[in-house]
PDB file of C-alpha atoms in Angstrom:
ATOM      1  CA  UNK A   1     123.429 167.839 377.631  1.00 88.00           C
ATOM      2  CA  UNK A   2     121.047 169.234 380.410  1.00 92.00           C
ATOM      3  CA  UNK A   3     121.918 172.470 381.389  1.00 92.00           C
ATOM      4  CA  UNK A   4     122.056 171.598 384.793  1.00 95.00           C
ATOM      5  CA  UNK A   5     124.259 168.866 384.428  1.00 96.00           C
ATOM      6  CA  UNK A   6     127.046 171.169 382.457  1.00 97.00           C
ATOM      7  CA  UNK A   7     128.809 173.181 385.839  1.00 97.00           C
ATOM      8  CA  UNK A   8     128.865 170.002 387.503  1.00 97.00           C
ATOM      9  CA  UNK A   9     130.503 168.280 384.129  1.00 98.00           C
ATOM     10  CA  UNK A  10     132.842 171.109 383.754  1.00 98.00           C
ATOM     11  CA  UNK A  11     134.087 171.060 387.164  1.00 97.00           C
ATOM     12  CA  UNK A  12     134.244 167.349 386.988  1.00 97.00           C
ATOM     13  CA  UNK A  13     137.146 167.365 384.822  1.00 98.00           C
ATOM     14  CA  UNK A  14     138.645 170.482 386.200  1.00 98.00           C
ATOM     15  CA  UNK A  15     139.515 168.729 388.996  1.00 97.00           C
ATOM     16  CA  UNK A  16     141.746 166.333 387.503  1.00 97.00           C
ATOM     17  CA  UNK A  17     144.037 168.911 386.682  1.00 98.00           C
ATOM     18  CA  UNK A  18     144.966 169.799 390.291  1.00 98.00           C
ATOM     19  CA  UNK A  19     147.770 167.664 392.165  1.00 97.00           C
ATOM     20  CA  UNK A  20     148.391 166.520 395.916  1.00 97.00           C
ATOM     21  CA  UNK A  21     149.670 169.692 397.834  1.00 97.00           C
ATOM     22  CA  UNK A  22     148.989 172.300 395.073  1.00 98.00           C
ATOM     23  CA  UNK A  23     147.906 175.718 396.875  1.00 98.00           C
ATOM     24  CA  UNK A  24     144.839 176.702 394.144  1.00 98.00           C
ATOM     25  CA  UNK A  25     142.708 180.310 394.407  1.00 96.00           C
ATOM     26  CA  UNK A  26     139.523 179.146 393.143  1.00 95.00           C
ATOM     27  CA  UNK A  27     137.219 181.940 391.476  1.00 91.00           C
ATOM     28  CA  UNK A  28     133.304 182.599 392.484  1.00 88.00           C
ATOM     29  CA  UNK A  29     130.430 180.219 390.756  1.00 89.00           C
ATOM     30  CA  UNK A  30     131.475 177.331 389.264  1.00 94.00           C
ATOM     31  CA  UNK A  31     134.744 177.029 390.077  1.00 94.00           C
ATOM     32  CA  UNK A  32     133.759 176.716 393.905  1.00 92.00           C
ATOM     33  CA  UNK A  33     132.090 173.009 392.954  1.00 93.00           C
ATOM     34  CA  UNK A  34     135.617 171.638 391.968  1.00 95.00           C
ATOM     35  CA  UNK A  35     136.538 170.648 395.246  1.00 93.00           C
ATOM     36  CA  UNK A  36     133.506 168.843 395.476  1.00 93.00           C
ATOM     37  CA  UNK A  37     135.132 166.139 392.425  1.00 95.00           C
ATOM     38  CA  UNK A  38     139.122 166.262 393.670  1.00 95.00           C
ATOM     39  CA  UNK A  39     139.947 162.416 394.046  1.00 94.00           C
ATOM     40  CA  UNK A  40     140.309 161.406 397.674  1.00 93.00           C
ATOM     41  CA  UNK A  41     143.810 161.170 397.505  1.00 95.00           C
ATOM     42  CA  UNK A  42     144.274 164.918 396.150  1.00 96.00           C
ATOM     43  CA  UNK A  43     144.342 167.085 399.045  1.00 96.00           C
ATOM     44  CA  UNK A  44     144.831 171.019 398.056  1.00 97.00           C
ATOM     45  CA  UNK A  45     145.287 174.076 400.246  1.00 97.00           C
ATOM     46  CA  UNK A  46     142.701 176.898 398.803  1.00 96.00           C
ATOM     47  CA  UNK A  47     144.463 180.670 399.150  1.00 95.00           C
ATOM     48  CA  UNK A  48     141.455 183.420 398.945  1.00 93.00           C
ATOM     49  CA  UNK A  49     142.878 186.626 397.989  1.00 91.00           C
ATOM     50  CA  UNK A  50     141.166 188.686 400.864  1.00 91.00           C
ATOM     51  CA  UNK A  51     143.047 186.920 403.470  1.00 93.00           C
ATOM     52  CA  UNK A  52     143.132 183.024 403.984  1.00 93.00           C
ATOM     53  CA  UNK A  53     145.099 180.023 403.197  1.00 95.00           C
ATOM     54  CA  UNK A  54     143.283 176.956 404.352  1.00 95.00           C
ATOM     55  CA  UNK A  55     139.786 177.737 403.172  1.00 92.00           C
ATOM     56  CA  UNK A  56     137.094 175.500 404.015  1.00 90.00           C
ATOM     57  CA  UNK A  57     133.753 174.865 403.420  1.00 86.00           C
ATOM     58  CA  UNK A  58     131.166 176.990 405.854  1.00 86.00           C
ATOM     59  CA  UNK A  59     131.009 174.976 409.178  1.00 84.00           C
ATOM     60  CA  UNK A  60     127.345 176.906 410.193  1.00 82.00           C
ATOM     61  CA  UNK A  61     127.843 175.680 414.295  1.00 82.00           C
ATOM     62  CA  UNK A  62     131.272 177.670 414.573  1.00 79.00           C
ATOM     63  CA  UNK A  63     131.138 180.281 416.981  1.00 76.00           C
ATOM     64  CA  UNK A  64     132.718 182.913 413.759  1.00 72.00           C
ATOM     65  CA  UNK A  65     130.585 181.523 411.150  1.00 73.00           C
ATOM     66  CA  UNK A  66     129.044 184.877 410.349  1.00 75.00           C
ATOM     67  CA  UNK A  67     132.079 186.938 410.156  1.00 84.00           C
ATOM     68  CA  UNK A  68     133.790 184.337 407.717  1.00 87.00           C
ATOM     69  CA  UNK A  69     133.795 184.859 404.005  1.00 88.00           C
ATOM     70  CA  UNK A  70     135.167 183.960 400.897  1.00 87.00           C
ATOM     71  CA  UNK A  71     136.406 186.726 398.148  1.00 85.00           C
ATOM     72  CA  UNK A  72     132.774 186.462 396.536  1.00 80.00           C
ATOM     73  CA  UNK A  73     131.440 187.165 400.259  1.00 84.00           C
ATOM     74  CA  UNK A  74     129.693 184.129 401.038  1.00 85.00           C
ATOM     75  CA  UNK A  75     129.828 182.212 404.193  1.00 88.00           C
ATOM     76  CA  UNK A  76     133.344 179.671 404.128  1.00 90.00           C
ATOM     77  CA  UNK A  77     135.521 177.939 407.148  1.00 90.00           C
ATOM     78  CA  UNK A  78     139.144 177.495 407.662  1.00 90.00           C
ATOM     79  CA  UNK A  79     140.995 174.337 408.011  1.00 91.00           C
ATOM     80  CA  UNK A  80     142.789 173.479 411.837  1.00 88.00           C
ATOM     81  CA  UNK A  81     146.267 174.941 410.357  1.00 90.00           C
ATOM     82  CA  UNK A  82     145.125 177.300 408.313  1.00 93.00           C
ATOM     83  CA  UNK A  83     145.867 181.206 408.872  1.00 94.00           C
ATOM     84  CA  UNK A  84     144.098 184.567 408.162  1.00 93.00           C
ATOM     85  CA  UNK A  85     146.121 188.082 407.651  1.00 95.00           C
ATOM     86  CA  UNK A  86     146.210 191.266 405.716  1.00 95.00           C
ATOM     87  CA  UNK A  87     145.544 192.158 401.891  1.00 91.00           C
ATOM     88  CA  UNK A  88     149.483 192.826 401.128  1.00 95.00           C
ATOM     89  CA  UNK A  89     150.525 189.683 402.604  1.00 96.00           C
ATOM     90  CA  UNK A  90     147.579 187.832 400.812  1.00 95.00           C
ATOM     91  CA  UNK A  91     148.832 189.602 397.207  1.00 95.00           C
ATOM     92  CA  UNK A  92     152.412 188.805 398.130  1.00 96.00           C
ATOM     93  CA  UNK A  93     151.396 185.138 397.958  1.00 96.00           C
ATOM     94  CA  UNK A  94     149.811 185.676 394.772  1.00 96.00           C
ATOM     95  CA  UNK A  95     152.077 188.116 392.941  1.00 96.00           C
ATOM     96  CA  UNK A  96     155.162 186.241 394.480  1.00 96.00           C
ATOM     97  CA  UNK A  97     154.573 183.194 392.505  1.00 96.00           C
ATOM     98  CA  UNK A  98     153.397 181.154 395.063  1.00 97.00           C
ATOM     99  CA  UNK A  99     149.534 179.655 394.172  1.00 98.00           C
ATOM    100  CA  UNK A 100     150.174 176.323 392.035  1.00 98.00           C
ATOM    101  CA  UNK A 101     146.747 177.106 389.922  1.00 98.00           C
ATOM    102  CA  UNK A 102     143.811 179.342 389.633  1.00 98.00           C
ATOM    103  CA  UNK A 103     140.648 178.510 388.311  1.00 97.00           C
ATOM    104  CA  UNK A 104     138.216 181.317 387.562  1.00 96.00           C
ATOM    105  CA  UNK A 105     135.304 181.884 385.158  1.00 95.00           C
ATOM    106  CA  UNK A 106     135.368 184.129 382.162  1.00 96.00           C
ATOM    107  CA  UNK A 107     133.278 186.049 379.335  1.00 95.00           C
ATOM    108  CA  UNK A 108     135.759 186.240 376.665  1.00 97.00           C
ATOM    109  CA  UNK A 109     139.553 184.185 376.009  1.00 98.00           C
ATOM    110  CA  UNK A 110     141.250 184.715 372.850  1.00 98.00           C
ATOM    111  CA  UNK A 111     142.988 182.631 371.049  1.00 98.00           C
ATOM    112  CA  UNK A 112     146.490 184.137 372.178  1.00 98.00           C
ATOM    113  CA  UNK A 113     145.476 183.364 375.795  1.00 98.00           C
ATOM    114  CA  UNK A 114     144.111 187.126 376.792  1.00 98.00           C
ATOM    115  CA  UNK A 115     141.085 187.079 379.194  1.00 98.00           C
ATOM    116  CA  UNK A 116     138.356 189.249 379.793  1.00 96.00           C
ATOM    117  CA  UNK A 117     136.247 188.499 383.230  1.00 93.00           C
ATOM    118  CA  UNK A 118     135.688 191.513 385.082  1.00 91.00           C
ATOM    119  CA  UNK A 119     133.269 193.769 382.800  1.00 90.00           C
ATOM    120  CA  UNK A 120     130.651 194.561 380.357  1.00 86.00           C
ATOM    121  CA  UNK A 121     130.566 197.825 379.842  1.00 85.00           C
ATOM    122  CA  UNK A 122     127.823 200.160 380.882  1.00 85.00           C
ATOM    123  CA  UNK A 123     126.628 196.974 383.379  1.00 84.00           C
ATOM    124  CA  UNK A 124     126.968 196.766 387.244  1.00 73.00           C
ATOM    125  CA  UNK A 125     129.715 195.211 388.918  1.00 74.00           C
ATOM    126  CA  UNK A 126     131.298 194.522 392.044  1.00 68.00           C
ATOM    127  CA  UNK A 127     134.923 195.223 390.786  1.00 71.00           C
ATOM    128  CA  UNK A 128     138.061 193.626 389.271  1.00 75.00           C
ATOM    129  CA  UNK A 129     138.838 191.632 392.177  1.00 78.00           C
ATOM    130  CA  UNK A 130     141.711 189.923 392.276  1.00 88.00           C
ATOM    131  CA  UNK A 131     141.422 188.476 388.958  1.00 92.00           C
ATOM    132  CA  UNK A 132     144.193 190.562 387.702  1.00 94.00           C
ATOM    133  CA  UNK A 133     146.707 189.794 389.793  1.00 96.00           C
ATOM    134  CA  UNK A 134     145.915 185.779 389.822  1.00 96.00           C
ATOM    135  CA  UNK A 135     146.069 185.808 386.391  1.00 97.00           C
ATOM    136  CA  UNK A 136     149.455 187.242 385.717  1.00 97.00           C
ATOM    137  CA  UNK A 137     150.695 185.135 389.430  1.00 97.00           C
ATOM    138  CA  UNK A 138     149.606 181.726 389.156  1.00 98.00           C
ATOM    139  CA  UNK A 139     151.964 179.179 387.749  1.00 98.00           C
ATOM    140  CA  UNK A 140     148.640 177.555 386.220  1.00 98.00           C
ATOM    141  CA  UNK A 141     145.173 179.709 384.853  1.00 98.00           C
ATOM    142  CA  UNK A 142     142.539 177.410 384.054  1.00 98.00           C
ATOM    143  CA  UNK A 143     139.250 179.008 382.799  1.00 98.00           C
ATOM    144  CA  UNK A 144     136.459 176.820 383.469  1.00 98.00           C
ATOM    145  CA  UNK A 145     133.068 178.455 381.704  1.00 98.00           C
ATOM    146  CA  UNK A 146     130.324 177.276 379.552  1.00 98.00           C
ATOM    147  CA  UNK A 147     131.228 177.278 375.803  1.00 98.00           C
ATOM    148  CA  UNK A 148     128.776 179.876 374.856  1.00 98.00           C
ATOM    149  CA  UNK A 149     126.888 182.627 376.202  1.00 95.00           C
ATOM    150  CA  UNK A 150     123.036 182.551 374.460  1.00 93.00           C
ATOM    151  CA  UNK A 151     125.018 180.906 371.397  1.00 94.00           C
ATOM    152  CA  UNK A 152     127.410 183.211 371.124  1.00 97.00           C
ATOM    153  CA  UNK A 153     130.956 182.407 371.072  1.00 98.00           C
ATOM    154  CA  UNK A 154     133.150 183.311 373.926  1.00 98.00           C
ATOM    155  CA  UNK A 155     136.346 181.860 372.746  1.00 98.00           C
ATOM    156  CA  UNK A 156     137.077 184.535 370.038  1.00 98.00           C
ATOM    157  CA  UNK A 157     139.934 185.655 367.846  1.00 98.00           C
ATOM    158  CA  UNK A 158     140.908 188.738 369.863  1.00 98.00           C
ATOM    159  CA  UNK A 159     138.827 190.120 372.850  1.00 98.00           C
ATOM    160  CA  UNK A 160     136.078 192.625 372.712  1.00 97.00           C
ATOM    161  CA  UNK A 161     135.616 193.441 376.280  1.00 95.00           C
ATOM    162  CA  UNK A 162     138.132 195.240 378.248  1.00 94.00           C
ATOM    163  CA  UNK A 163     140.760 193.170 378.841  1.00 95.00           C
ATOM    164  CA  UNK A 164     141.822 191.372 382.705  1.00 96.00           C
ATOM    165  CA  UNK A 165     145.347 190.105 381.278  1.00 97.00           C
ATOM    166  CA  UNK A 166     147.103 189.670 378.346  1.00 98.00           C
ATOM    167  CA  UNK A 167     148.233 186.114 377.055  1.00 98.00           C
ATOM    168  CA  UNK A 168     148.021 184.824 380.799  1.00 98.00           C
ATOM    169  CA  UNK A 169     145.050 181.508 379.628  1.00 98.00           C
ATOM    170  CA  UNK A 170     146.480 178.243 379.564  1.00 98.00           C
ATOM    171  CA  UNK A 171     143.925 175.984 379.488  1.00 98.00           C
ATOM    172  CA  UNK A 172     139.891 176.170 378.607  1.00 98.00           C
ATOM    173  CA  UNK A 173     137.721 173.760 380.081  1.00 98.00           C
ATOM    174  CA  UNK A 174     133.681 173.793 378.640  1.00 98.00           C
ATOM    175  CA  UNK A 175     131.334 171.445 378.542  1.00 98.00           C
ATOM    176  CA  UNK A 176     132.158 171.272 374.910  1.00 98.00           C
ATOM    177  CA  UNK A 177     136.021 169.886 375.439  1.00 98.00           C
ATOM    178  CA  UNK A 178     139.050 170.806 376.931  1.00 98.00           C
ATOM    179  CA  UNK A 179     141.308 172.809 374.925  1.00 98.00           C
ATOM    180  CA  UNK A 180     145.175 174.312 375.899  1.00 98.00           C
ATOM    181  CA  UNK A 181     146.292 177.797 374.953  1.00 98.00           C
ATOM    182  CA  UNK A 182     149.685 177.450 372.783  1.00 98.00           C
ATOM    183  CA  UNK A 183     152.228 180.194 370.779  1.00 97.00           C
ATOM    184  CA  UNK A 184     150.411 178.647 367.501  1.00 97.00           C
ATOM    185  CA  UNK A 185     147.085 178.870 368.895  1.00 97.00           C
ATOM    186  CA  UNK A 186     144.075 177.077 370.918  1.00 98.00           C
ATOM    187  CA  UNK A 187     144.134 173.373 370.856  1.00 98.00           C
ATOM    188  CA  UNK A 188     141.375 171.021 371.317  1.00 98.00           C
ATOM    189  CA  UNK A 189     142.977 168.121 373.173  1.00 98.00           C
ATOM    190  CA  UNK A 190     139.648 166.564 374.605  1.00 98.00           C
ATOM    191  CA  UNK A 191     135.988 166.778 373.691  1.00 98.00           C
ATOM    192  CA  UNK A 192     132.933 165.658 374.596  1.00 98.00           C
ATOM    193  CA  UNK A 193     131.275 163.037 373.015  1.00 97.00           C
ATOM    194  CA  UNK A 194     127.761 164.577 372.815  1.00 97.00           C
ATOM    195  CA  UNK A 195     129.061 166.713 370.083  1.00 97.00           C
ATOM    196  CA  UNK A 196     131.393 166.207 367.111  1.00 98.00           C
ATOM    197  CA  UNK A 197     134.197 168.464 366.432  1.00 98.00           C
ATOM    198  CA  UNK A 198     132.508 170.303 363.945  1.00 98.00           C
ATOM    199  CA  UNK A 199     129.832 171.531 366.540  1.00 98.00           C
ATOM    200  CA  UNK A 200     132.642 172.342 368.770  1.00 98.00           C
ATOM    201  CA  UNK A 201     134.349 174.747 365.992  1.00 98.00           C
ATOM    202  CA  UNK A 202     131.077 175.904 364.748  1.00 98.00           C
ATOM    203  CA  UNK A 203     130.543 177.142 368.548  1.00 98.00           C
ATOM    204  CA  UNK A 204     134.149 179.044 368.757  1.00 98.00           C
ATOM    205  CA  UNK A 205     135.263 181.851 366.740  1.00 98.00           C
ATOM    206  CA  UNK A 206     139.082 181.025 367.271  1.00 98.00           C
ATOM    207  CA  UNK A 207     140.500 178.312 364.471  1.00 98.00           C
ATOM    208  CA  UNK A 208     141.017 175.452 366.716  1.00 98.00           C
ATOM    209  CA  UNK A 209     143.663 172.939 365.980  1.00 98.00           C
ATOM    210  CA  UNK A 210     142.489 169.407 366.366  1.00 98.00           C
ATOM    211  CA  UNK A 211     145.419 167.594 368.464  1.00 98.00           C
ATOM    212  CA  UNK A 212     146.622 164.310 366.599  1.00 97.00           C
ATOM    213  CA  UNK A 213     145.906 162.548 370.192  1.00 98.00           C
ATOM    214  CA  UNK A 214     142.665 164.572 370.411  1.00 98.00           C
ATOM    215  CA  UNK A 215     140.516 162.139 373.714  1.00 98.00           C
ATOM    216  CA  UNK A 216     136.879 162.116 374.864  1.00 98.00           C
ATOM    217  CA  UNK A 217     136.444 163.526 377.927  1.00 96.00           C
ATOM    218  CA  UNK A 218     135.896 161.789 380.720  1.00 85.00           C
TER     219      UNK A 218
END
C-alpha cells in the first residue's frame, strides 16, 4: 500500500462505523478526513470539546472565520443550528454520557483496551487535551492509527507510555485490518487483503484472535 493512500484507507472504513444522528468528537489528523467518506445518507453532529456542537468545515468568506477553531486550533465553521458555550458545559456533554463515538489517534493500545495518546516522555507537547475525558465518556472509542510506527508495533501487550485511560479501546482500525477490543483479548474481525494474517500478527505484539467470520475490508 502507498503510504499516502493509508489515512485516506483508514478513514474510509472508519466511517462506516458511525450511524444517522450519532453526535461523534473527532480527534486531530486523521480522524478529521472521516467525514469526508460518511455515506450521504449518514448525517452526524460533530461536538469539539472546547466549545461547539455543530462543527463544520472552515467556510473562509464568513465574517468570523478567523476567530473559529477546532480543539487542534485550526480554522472550522459551525452548522445553521449549531451552538458555541463554555468549557464545563462542553465536558458536561462529554463526561455526561452524551457523544455517541469518538475517534482519535493513538501511539500505544493494549490488548486489554488501555490507550496511550498524549505523551512521549521527555518530547514536546501541547497537552492532554480532552482525550481523557472522551475516552472514559463516549459510549463508542474507536482508534483509527497506522499499524506501526517505523515498524514497530503499537498494538502491544501492556502499554509503555504513560497511560490516557485504562481499558476504555473498543475498536482498532489500521490499514492492516480492523480489530475489536474484548474481556479475552483483541480480535481481528477484518483485514486487508494486501497482507495475510500472518503479516498482520507479525506487525502486533498483542496475540490476536482470528474471528471464525474474520472479512476483507472493504
Amino acid at each position: 500500500m502507498e503510504r499516502s493512500e493509508i489515512k485516506p484507507f483508514i478513514a474510509k472504513r472508519v466511517a462506516k462505523e458511525l450511524h444517522d444522528g450519532d453526535v461523534v468528537n473527532l480527534g486531530i489528523g486523521l480522524p478529521t478526513m472521516v467525514p469526508d467518506y460518511l455515506d450521504p445518507s449518514v448525517k452526524i453532529t460533530l461536538q469539539s470539546e472546547n466549545g461547539f456542537i455543530g462543527l463544520a468545515a472552515a467556510d473562509p468568506d464568513a465574517d468570523d472565520a478567523a476567530y473559529t477553531v477546532n480543539a487542534g486550533g485550526q480554522p472550522a465553521g459551525i452548522e445553521k443550528d449549531g451552538m458555541f458555550f463554555d468549557s464545563a458545559t462542553s465536558f458536561a456533554i462529554i463526561r455526561g454520557g452524551h457523544v455517541d463515538a469518538t475517534v482519535l489517534g493513538s501511539l500505544q493500545v493494549a490488548e486489554n483496551g488501555d490507550i496511550a495518546n498524549w505523551i512521549i516522555p521527555g518530547k514536546m507537547v501541547p497537552g492532554m487535551g480532552g482525550a481523557m475525558d472522551l475516552v472514559v465518556g463516549a459510549k463508542k472509542v474507536i482508534v483509527a492509527m497506522e499499524h506501526t510506527q517505523k515498524g514497530a508495533p503499537k498494538i502491544l501487550k501492556e502499554c509503555t507510555l504513560p497511560l490516557t485511560a485504562q481499558k476504555q479501546v473498543n475498536m482498532i482500525v489500521t490499514e492492516m485490518g480492523v480489530m475489536e477490543v474484548t474481556p479475552e483479548g483483541i480480535v481481528l474481525t477484518e483485514y486487508n487483503p494486501e497482507f495475510t494474517v500472518e503479516q498482520i500478527q507479525e506487525a502486533t505484539e498483542a496475540k490476536l484472535i482470528i474471528s471464525k467470520d474474520l472479512k476483507p475490508m472493504v
